[in-house]
């Protein structure tokens, strides 16, 4: 009896005869492992640069795991036990977006690698490949959530609160623990978002036939806005390195770059477009951000963070407007050049507006900061002021989204117009002898020019 033809992924070939990269369980495991390793290394190096190696009870590895959990959308909450005569409270909502971004890029690259060598793909094949990654990612999430737990003893120090603690023999303990169901849920949603965005951005990855029509309208705008966000991060890291080399504090700067550079520069991107944020800093929090931001936020009341308030402290903040304008126009031009030729200007404008609003919504969601902690003994609060604090930073949603829509429309029009002034590769101006007349010929010519340019 003859054996049926082999359908193993390793023997699959593209229509041109080139072998297709396999995408089985082993490749899925490599993708998940690579993402976790990159995030863990960045977290460890960032914490090391921030001086986190002195964590008591050999807690550094668990803190690294906790940073990874928070970076993928997991839930880590503060927990404490100060005994019947004392109480602890605390909360923390922040994502180390440098770790998040690095992990997302690595996992997206591993997900797209076998797809780029295929001319077509069906929904079952695509779902099966994503499902393998998701199942292994689920196991990793459970392991991370169970490992990211630690408690430490809090030294009360001197003063009144220290005397009360010594009198009653109180040794408060504070630490962190994970909510396993929430970590698993949001971790899976994070992975789904990464894989979905990877398909939206990549030109080489095939789409199922049912959503193939979205390729020309969605992918150019998604790619352009992603390039805008990455360019802002790269520019911020470059400026941070220059400042560290000229003004000192290199370790702190490296910690910010490795852990939270997008947390710093993406809100500045929205502020450059005219958006407003509200925040406050109270207590011993040391903000890993330019001194001007710390000055604006460290006030008795809630502060407003916008171009006006920042310019009052440093006139150079107006350069944000120039940087935003140049990068946004560049993104609009890139989007128009990746779109089909002869796309109407209003389509360029609407596509970029939708993509930019989506990006601003993402920034407003992931760049929010909420942190507070405190300790009380016998109902008496932190009398010395060294064991409590509050920090929050929240956006003014509708202002940010509305301005993003307006800026996207304007930049899309300008970028589409500028791209139209540059001939597409292979495009011939004027009538071509022997060219077939009719709308079908124009469509064919447009498709050919777009394919060559893309």
Short mmCIF file of C-alpha atoms in Angstrom, two decimals:
data_model
loop_
_atom_site.label_atom_id
_atom_site.label_comp_id
_atom_site.label_asym_id
_atom_site.label_seq_id
_atom_site.Cartn_x
_atom_site.Cartn_y
_atom_site.Cartn_z
CA UNK A 1 0.00 0.00 0.00
CA UNK A 2 1.40 3.36 -0.98
CA UNK A 3 1.79 5.90 1.81
CA UNK A 4 -0.20 9.12 1.44
CA UNK A 5 1.69 12.26 0.51
CA UNK A 6 3.41 13.91 3.46
CA UNK A 7 1.72 17.00 4.85
CA UNK A 8 4.28 17.73 7.54
CA UNK A 9 5.01 21.47 7.72
CA UNK A 10 8.70 20.88 7.14
CA UNK A 11 7.98 19.43 3.68
CA UNK A 12 5.52 22.13 2.62
CA UNK A 13 6.56 24.35 -0.26
CA UNK A 14 5.49 27.64 -1.70
CA UNK A 15 4.08 27.84 -5.24
CA UNK A 16 7.58 28.80 -6.43
CA UNK A 17 9.06 25.63 -4.98
CA UNK A 18 10.88 27.17 -2.01
CA UNK A 19 10.48 25.29 1.26
CA UNK A 20 8.12 26.83 3.80
CA UNK A 21 9.39 27.44 7.31
CA UNK A 22 7.67 24.92 9.60
CA UNK A 23 5.32 26.22 12.27
CA UNK A 24 4.69 23.34 14.63
CA UNK A 25 4.93 22.99 18.39
CA UNK A 26 8.68 23.35 18.47
CA UNK A 27 8.59 26.64 16.60
CA UNK A 28 5.76 27.88 18.83
CA UNK A 29 7.80 27.02 21.92
CA UNK A 30 10.79 28.91 20.52
CA UNK A 31 8.60 31.96 19.89
CA UNK A 32 7.20 31.98 23.43
CA UNK A 33 10.58 31.27 25.00
CA UNK A 34 12.33 34.00 23.01
CA UNK A 35 9.74 36.56 24.09
CA UNK A 36 10.02 35.61 27.76
CA UNK A 37 13.83 35.60 27.68
CA UNK A 38 14.02 39.07 26.12
CA UNK A 39 11.54 40.50 28.62
CA UNK A 40 13.30 38.87 31.55
CA UNK A 41 16.72 40.11 30.47
CA UNK A 42 15.47 43.68 30.01
CA UNK A 43 13.70 43.57 33.37
CA UNK A 44 16.77 42.23 35.16
CA UNK A 45 19.13 44.76 33.57
CA UNK A 46 16.73 47.62 34.21
CA UNK A 47 16.27 46.69 37.87
CA UNK A 48 20.00 46.22 38.24
CA UNK A 49 20.65 49.70 36.83
CA UNK A 50 18.00 51.10 39.17
CA UNK A 51 19.74 49.54 42.18
CA UNK A 52 17.23 46.74 42.68
CA UNK A 53 19.82 44.05 43.38
CA UNK A 54 19.73 44.93 47.08
CA UNK A 55 16.23 43.52 47.54
CA UNK A 56 16.18 41.52 50.81
CA UNK A 57 15.47 37.80 51.17
CA UNK A 58 17.02 37.06 47.77
CA UNK A 59 13.95 38.55 46.18
CA UNK A 60 15.56 39.91 43.02
CA UNK A 61 14.55 37.01 40.72
CA UNK A 62 10.95 37.17 41.90
CA UNK A 63 10.85 40.92 41.35
CA UNK A 64 12.10 40.34 37.80
CA UNK A 65 9.27 37.88 37.25
CA UNK A 66 6.79 40.37 38.68
CA UNK A 67 8.00 43.03 36.24
CA UNK A 68 7.44 40.62 33.35
CA UNK A 69 3.95 39.81 34.65
CA UNK A 70 3.03 43.50 34.80
CA UNK A 71 4.55 44.10 31.36
CA UNK A 72 2.17 41.62 29.72
CA UNK A 73 -0.91 43.06 31.40
CA UNK A 74 -0.93 40.79 34.45
CA UNK A 75 -2.22 41.84 37.85
CA UNK A 76 0.32 42.32 40.65
CA UNK A 77 -1.05 43.88 43.82
CA UNK A 78 0.67 44.99 46.97
CA UNK A 79 0.07 42.88 50.05
CA UNK A 80 1.13 43.28 53.66
CA UNK A 81 0.75 41.98 57.20
CA UNK A 82 1.41 44.39 60.03
CA UNK A 83 -0.38 42.50 62.78
CA UNK A 84 -3.59 43.36 64.65
CA UNK A 85 -2.35 46.77 65.82
CA UNK A 86 -1.22 48.08 62.46
CA UNK A 87 -2.41 48.29 58.91
CA UNK A 88 -0.83 48.56 55.51
CA UNK A 89 -2.36 49.71 52.29
CA UNK A 90 -1.05 50.13 48.81
CA UNK A 91 -1.76 49.82 45.13
CA UNK A 92 0.17 50.04 41.89
CA UNK A 93 -0.97 50.37 38.29
CA UNK A 94 1.83 50.83 35.79
CA UNK A 95 3.27 48.90 32.86
CA UNK A 96 7.02 48.87 32.11
CA UNK A 97 6.44 49.54 28.44
CA UNK A 98 10.03 49.03 27.30
CA UNK A 99 9.72 45.43 28.45
CA UNK A 100 6.25 45.18 26.91
CA UNK A 101 7.39 46.57 23.56
CA UNK A 102 10.46 44.32 23.33
CA UNK A 103 8.47 41.19 24.12
CA UNK A 104 5.75 42.13 21.64
CA UNK A 105 8.25 42.71 18.81
CA UNK A 106 10.03 39.39 19.42
CA UNK A 107 6.83 37.34 19.65
CA UNK A 108 5.37 39.09 16.59
CA UNK A 109 8.52 38.32 14.60
CA UNK A 110 8.36 34.65 15.61
CA UNK A 111 4.67 34.51 14.69
CA UNK A 112 5.16 36.12 11.28
CA UNK A 113 8.32 34.28 10.22
CA UNK A 114 6.70 31.13 8.81
CA UNK A 115 3.78 33.08 7.34
CA UNK A 116 5.90 35.40 5.20
CA UNK A 117 6.97 32.53 2.96
CA UNK A 118 3.41 31.55 2.11
CA UNK A 119 1.47 33.02 -0.78
CA UNK A 120 -1.92 32.27 0.79
CA UNK A 121 -3.23 30.97 4.07
CA UNK A 122 -6.58 29.79 5.29
CA UNK A 123 -8.35 30.63 8.51
CA UNK A 124 -7.88 27.10 9.99
CA UNK A 125 -4.12 27.14 9.33
CA UNK A 126 -3.73 30.62 10.78
CA UNK A 127 -5.84 29.80 13.81
CA UNK A 128 -3.92 26.57 14.41
CA UNK A 129 -0.56 28.34 14.36
CA UNK A 130 -1.80 31.09 16.69
CA UNK A 131 -3.46 28.49 18.93
CA UNK A 132 -0.18 26.62 19.46
CA UNK A 133 1.49 29.82 20.62
CA UNK A 134 -1.48 30.73 22.82
CA UNK A 135 -1.58 27.33 24.54
CA UNK A 136 2.12 27.46 25.41
CA UNK A 137 1.75 31.09 26.45
CA UNK A 138 -1.07 30.05 28.81
CA UNK A 139 1.23 27.64 30.60
CA UNK A 140 3.90 30.32 30.86
CA UNK A 141 1.38 32.77 32.33
CA UNK A 142 0.37 30.38 35.09
CA UNK A 143 4.01 29.72 35.97
CA UNK A 144 4.85 33.43 36.05
CA UNK A 145 1.83 34.27 38.17
CA UNK A 146 2.70 31.64 40.75
CA UNK A 147 6.35 32.70 40.90
CA UNK A 148 5.83 36.45 41.25
CA UNK A 149 5.11 36.55 45.00
CA UNK A 150 7.27 37.94 47.78
CA UNK A 151 7.04 39.72 51.16
CA UNK A 152 9.61 41.86 52.96
CA UNK A 153 9.97 43.34 56.43
CA UNK A 154 9.48 47.11 56.50
CA UNK A 155 11.93 49.02 58.78
CA UNK A 156 10.00 51.64 60.72
CA UNK A 157 13.04 53.83 61.38
CA UNK A 158 13.13 56.49 64.08
CA UNK A 159 10.64 59.07 65.23
CA UNK A 160 7.17 58.61 66.68
CA UNK A 161 6.08 55.79 64.42
CA UNK A 162 9.31 53.89 65.15
CA UNK A 163 8.82 54.30 68.92
CA UNK A 164 5.26 52.95 68.68
CA UNK A 165 6.50 49.97 66.71
CA UNK A 166 9.20 49.19 69.26
CA UNK A 167 6.77 49.55 72.17
CA UNK A 168 4.34 46.98 70.80
CA UNK A 169 6.88 44.78 69.00
CA UNK A 170 5.38 45.40 65.58
CA UNK A 171 7.32 44.37 62.47
CA UNK A 172 5.20 45.19 59.42
CA UNK A 173 5.70 43.12 56.31
CA UNK A 174 4.79 44.33 52.87
CA UNK A 175 5.21 42.71 49.49
CA UNK A 176 3.33 41.76 46.38
CA UNK A 177 1.27 38.91 45.06
CA UNK A 178 -0.48 38.09 41.80
CA UNK A 179 -4.09 37.55 40.87
CA UNK A 180 -3.73 34.38 38.81
CA UNK A 181 -7.11 34.51 36.95
CA UNK A 182 -6.67 38.17 36.00
CA UNK A 183 -3.06 37.59 34.97
CA UNK A 184 -4.06 34.70 32.72
CA UNK A 185 -6.99 36.62 31.22
CA UNK A 186 -5.15 39.85 30.47
CA UNK A 187 -2.01 37.98 29.44
CA UNK A 188 -3.98 36.09 26.80
CA UNK A 189 -5.66 39.30 25.63
CA UNK A 190 -2.21 40.90 25.37
CA UNK A 191 -0.98 38.03 23.20
CA UNK A 192 -4.08 38.20 21.01
CA UNK A 193 -3.50 41.91 20.50
CA UNK A 194 0.15 41.36 19.60
CA UNK A 195 -0.65 38.67 17.01
CA UNK A 196 -3.52 40.69 15.54
CA UNK A 197 -1.41 43.84 15.21
CA UNK A 198 1.41 41.81 13.68
CA UNK A 199 -0.93 40.67 10.91
CA UNK A 200 -2.16 44.24 10.40
CA UNK A 201 1.31 45.70 10.04
CA UNK A 202 3.18 43.06 8.05
CA UNK A 203 3.05 43.28 4.26
CA UNK A 204 4.54 39.83 3.76
CA UNK A 205 2.12 37.82 5.90
CA UNK A 206 -0.86 36.47 3.91
CA UNK A 207 -4.39 37.05 5.13
CA UNK A 208 -7.37 34.70 4.89
CA UNK A 209 -9.48 35.38 1.78
CA UNK A 210 -12.41 36.78 3.77
CA UNK A 211 -10.41 39.69 5.17
CA UNK A 212 -8.05 40.16 2.24
CA UNK A 213 -9.90 43.32 1.21
CA UNK A 214 -8.64 45.02 4.39
CA UNK A 215 -5.05 44.68 3.23
CA UNK A 216 -4.85 47.84 1.14
CA UNK A 217 -6.87 50.04 3.50
CA UNK A 218 -5.62 48.99 6.93
CA UNK A 219 -2.03 47.80 6.61
CA UNK A 220 -0.39 51.01 5.28
CA UNK A 221 -1.90 53.15 8.06
CA UNK A 222 -1.14 50.60 10.77
CA UNK A 223 2.47 50.32 9.61
CA UNK A 224 2.92 54.10 9.46
CA UNK A 225 1.57 54.70 12.98
CA UNK A 226 3.66 51.87 14.41
CA UNK A 227 6.72 53.40 12.76
CA UNK A 228 5.78 56.74 14.32
CA UNK A 229 5.59 55.22 17.82
CA UNK A 230 8.88 53.34 17.42
CA UNK A 231 10.59 56.45 16.05
CA UNK A 232 9.48 58.41 19.10
CA UNK A 233 10.91 55.73 21.41
CA UNK A 234 14.20 55.65 19.49
CA UNK A 235 14.45 59.45 19.55
CA UNK A 236 13.73 59.53 23.28
CA UNK A 237 16.37 56.89 23.97
CA UNK A 238 18.93 58.80 21.92
CA UNK A 239 18.24 62.05 23.79
CA UNK A 240 18.38 60.21 27.12
CA UNK A 241 21.79 58.77 26.29
CA UNK A 242 23.12 62.18 25.28
CA UNK A 243 21.82 63.74 28.51
CA UNK A 244 23.32 60.91 30.56
CA UNK A 245 26.70 61.36 28.89
CA UNK A 246 26.73 65.11 29.43
CA UNK A 247 24.92 65.57 32.75
CA UNK A 248 25.59 62.36 34.65
CA UNK A 249 23.26 59.78 36.24
CA UNK A 250 23.96 57.11 33.58
CA UNK A 251 22.62 54.21 35.68
CA UNK A 252 19.24 55.89 36.22
CA UNK A 253 19.02 56.74 32.52
CA UNK A 254 19.76 53.16 31.47
CA UNK A 255 17.08 51.96 33.89
CA UNK A 256 14.52 54.28 32.30
CA UNK A 257 15.47 53.18 28.78
CA UNK A 258 15.28 49.48 29.63
CA UNK A 259 12.10 49.65 31.69
CA UNK A 260 9.95 52.63 30.80
CA UNK A 261 11.04 54.74 27.85
CA UNK A 262 7.61 54.54 26.12
CA UNK A 263 5.98 55.49 29.45
CA UNK A 264 7.85 58.77 29.18
CA UNK A 265 7.85 59.64 25.47
CA UNK A 266 4.39 58.49 24.35
CA UNK A 267 2.54 60.89 26.71
CA UNK A 268 4.87 63.61 25.41
CA UNK A 269 3.76 62.66 21.90
CA UNK A 270 0.13 63.31 22.86
CA UNK A 271 1.07 66.57 24.63
CA UNK A 272 2.86 67.73 21.47
CA UNK A 273 -0.43 67.23 19.63
CA UNK A 274 -2.19 69.40 22.24
CA UNK A 275 -3.52 66.78 24.66
CA UNK A 276 -3.80 67.31 28.43
CA UNK A 277 -2.87 65.01 31.30
CA UNK A 278 -3.60 65.39 35.01
CA UNK A 279 -1.39 64.11 37.78
CA UNK A 280 0.15 64.57 41.18
CA UNK A 281 3.24 63.41 43.06
CA UNK A 282 3.32 63.38 46.85
CA UNK A 283 5.81 61.57 49.05
CA UNK A 284 9.24 60.10 48.42
CA UNK A 285 8.54 58.96 44.85
CA UNK A 286 11.47 59.66 42.56
CA UNK A 287 10.13 60.07 39.06
CA UNK A 288 12.28 58.66 36.22
CA UNK A 289 11.50 61.60 33.96
CA UNK A 290 12.84 65.06 33.10
CA UNK A 291 13.03 67.50 35.98
CA UNK A 292 10.45 69.78 34.38
CA UNK A 293 7.76 67.09 34.61
CA UNK A 294 8.57 66.41 38.24
CA UNK A 295 8.32 70.13 39.00
CA UNK A 296 4.88 70.41 37.40
CA UNK A 297 3.49 67.31 39.11
CA UNK A 298 4.94 67.76 42.60
CA UNK A 299 2.33 70.20 43.93
CA UNK A 300 -0.20 70.08 46.79
CA UNK A 301 -3.13 69.79 44.36
CA UNK A 302 -3.77 67.95 41.12
CA UNK A 303 -1.63 69.42 38.35
CA UNK A 304 -2.40 69.96 34.69
CA UNK A 305 0.22 68.69 32.27
CA UNK A 306 0.04 70.33 28.84
CA UNK A 307 2.08 72.55 26.53
CA UNK A 308 1.21 75.65 28.51
CA UNK A 309 2.19 74.44 31.96
CA UNK A 310 5.36 72.76 30.71
CA UNK A 311 6.42 75.82 28.73
CA UNK A 312 6.14 77.96 31.86
CA UNK A 313 8.97 75.89 33.34
CA UNK A 314 11.01 75.31 30.17
CA UNK A 315 10.46 77.12 26.88
CA UNK A 316 12.14 74.32 24.92
CA UNK A 317 9.00 72.22 25.37
CA UNK A 318 7.56 73.91 22.27
CA UNK A 319 9.96 71.77 20.23
CA UNK A 320 7.52 68.93 20.92
CA UNK A 321 5.14 70.54 18.44
CA UNK A 322 7.82 70.66 15.75
CA UNK A 323 8.94 67.07 16.36
CA UNK A 324 5.35 65.80 16.33
CA UNK A 325 4.58 67.65 13.10
CA UNK A 326 7.66 66.34 11.28
CA UNK A 327 7.23 62.74 12.41
CA UNK A 328 3.50 62.74 11.70
CA UNK A 329 4.01 64.12 8.19
CA UNK A 330 6.70 61.50 7.58
CA UNK A 331 4.31 58.77 8.76
CA UNK A 332 1.59 60.11 6.45
CA UNK A 333 3.98 60.08 3.49
CA UNK A 334 5.04 56.49 4.26
CA UNK A 335 1.41 55.43 4.52
CA UNK A 336 0.55 57.04 1.18
CA UNK A 337 3.52 55.42 -0.57
CA UNK A 338 2.51 52.00 0.74
CA UNK A 339 -1.10 52.50 -0.36
CA UNK A 340 -2.34 51.71 -3.88
CA UNK A 341 -1.61 54.45 -6.42
CA UNK A 342 -4.36 56.97 -7.15
CA UNK A 343 -5.90 56.50 -3.72
CA UNK A 344 -8.08 59.60 -3.08
CA UNK A 345 -6.74 62.12 -0.57
CA UNK A 346 -9.79 61.78 1.63
CA UNK A 347 -9.02 58.09 2.04
CA UNK A 348 -5.47 58.84 3.12
CA UNK A 349 -6.81 61.36 5.62
CA UNK A 350 -9.49 59.08 7.06
CA UNK A 351 -7.19 56.05 7.28
CA UNK A 352 -4.48 57.96 9.14
CA UNK A 353 -7.04 59.61 11.43
CA UNK A 354 -8.50 56.26 12.47
CA UNK A 355 -5.06 54.74 12.99
CA UNK A 356 -3.80 57.72 15.01
CA UNK A 357 -6.92 57.78 17.20
CA UNK A 358 -6.42 54.07 17.88
CA UNK A 359 -2.80 54.73 18.83
CA UNK A 360 -3.78 57.59 21.15
CA UNK A 361 -6.38 55.37 22.79
CA UNK A 362 -3.72 52.74 23.39
CA UNK A 363 -1.35 55.34 24.86
CA UNK A 364 -4.03 56.68 27.18
CA UNK A 365 -4.75 53.14 28.41
CA UNK A 366 -1.24 51.82 28.95
CA UNK A 367 0.58 55.00 30.05
CA UNK A 368 -1.68 55.73 33.02
CA UNK A 369 0.08 55.56 36.38
CA UNK A 370 -1.57 54.99 39.74
CA UNK A 371 0.50 54.26 42.86
CA UNK A 372 -0.12 54.74 46.56
CA UNK A 373 1.03 53.16 49.79
CA UNK A 374 0.81 53.87 53.51
CA UNK A 375 1.20 52.48 57.03
CA UNK A 376 -0.76 53.19 60.21
CA UNK A 377 -0.22 52.08 63.82
CA UNK A 378 -3.04 52.08 66.38
CA UNK A 379 -5.10 54.10 63.97
CA UNK A 380 -2.40 56.75 63.70
CA UNK A 381 -1.21 57.42 60.19
CA UNK A 382 2.31 57.90 58.91
CA UNK A 383 3.37 60.71 61.23
CA UNK A 384 6.86 61.02 59.79
CA UNK A 385 5.84 61.23 56.15
CA UNK A 386 8.42 58.71 54.96
CA UNK A 387 6.21 55.63 54.70
CA UNK A 388 3.37 56.93 52.55
CA UNK A 389 2.97 58.51 49.16
CA UNK A 390 0.74 58.92 46.15
CA UNK A 391 1.47 59.20 42.45
CA UNK A 392 -0.94 59.28 39.55
CA UNK A 393 -0.99 60.41 35.94
CA UNK A 394 -4.17 60.19 33.86
CA UNK A 395 -5.10 61.59 30.44
CA UNK A 396 -7.96 63.84 29.48
CA UNK A 397 -9.45 61.28 27.11
CA UNK A 398 -11.68 63.17 24.72
CA UNK A 399 -9.21 65.99 24.17
CA UNK A 400 -6.48 63.52 23.24
CA UNK A 401 -8.68 61.49 20.90
CA UNK A 402 -10.29 64.53 19.25
CA UNK A 403 -6.97 66.21 18.57
CA UNK A 404 -5.54 62.94 17.24
CA UNK A 405 -8.42 62.73 14.76
CA UNK A 406 -7.89 66.31 13.56
CA UNK A 407 -4.11 65.93 13.29
CA UNK A 408 -4.52 62.61 11.49
CA UNK A 409 -6.88 64.15 8.94
CA UNK A 410 -4.57 67.09 8.28
CA UNK A 411 -1.40 64.99 8.09
CA UNK A 412 -3.11 62.39 5.89
CA UNK A 413 -4.10 65.06 3.38
CA UNK A 414 -0.62 66.59 3.36
CA UNK A 415 1.17 63.25 3.17
CA UNK A 416 -1.11 61.95 0.43
CA UNK A 417 -0.61 65.12 -1.59
CA UNK A 418 3.18 64.96 -1.19
CA UNK A 419 3.27 61.26 -2.11
CA UNK A 420 1.24 61.99 -5.23
CA UNK A 421 3.93 64.39 -6.43
CA UNK A 422 6.51 61.59 -6.47
CA UNK A 423 6.13 59.14 -9.40
CA UNK A 424 5.61 55.49 -8.50
CA UNK A 425 8.28 53.08 -9.67
CA UNK A 426 7.52 52.00 -13.20
CA UNK A 427 4.85 54.64 -13.65
CA UNK A 428 4.83 56.30 -17.10
CA UNK A 429 3.33 59.74 -17.52
CA UNK A 430 1.17 60.38 -20.55
CA UNK A 431 -0.48 57.89 -22.91
CA UNK A 432 1.46 54.75 -23.75
CA UNK A 433 1.31 53.49 -27.38
CA UNK A 434 -0.61 50.28 -27.69
CA UNK A 435 -2.05 50.54 -24.20
CA UNK A 436 -5.45 48.98 -23.82
CA UNK A 437 -8.11 51.58 -23.11
CA UNK A 438 -10.80 51.37 -20.52
CA UNK A 439 -11.11 51.27 -16.78
CA UNK A 440 -9.79 47.73 -16.58
CA UNK A 441 -6.47 48.87 -18.08
CA UNK A 442 -6.19 51.71 -15.55
CA UNK A 443 -6.90 49.31 -12.74
CA UNK A 444 -4.31 46.84 -13.99
CA UNK A 445 -1.73 49.60 -14.36
CA UNK A 446 -2.47 50.88 -10.85
CA UNK A 447 -2.18 47.42 -9.38
CA UNK A 448 1.09 46.79 -11.20
CA UNK A 449 2.58 50.10 -10.06
CA UNK A 450 1.49 49.48 -6.48
CA UNK A 451 2.93 45.99 -6.49
CA UNK A 452 6.26 47.22 -7.80
CA UNK A 453 6.39 50.02 -5.25
CA UNK A 454 5.43 47.78 -2.39
#
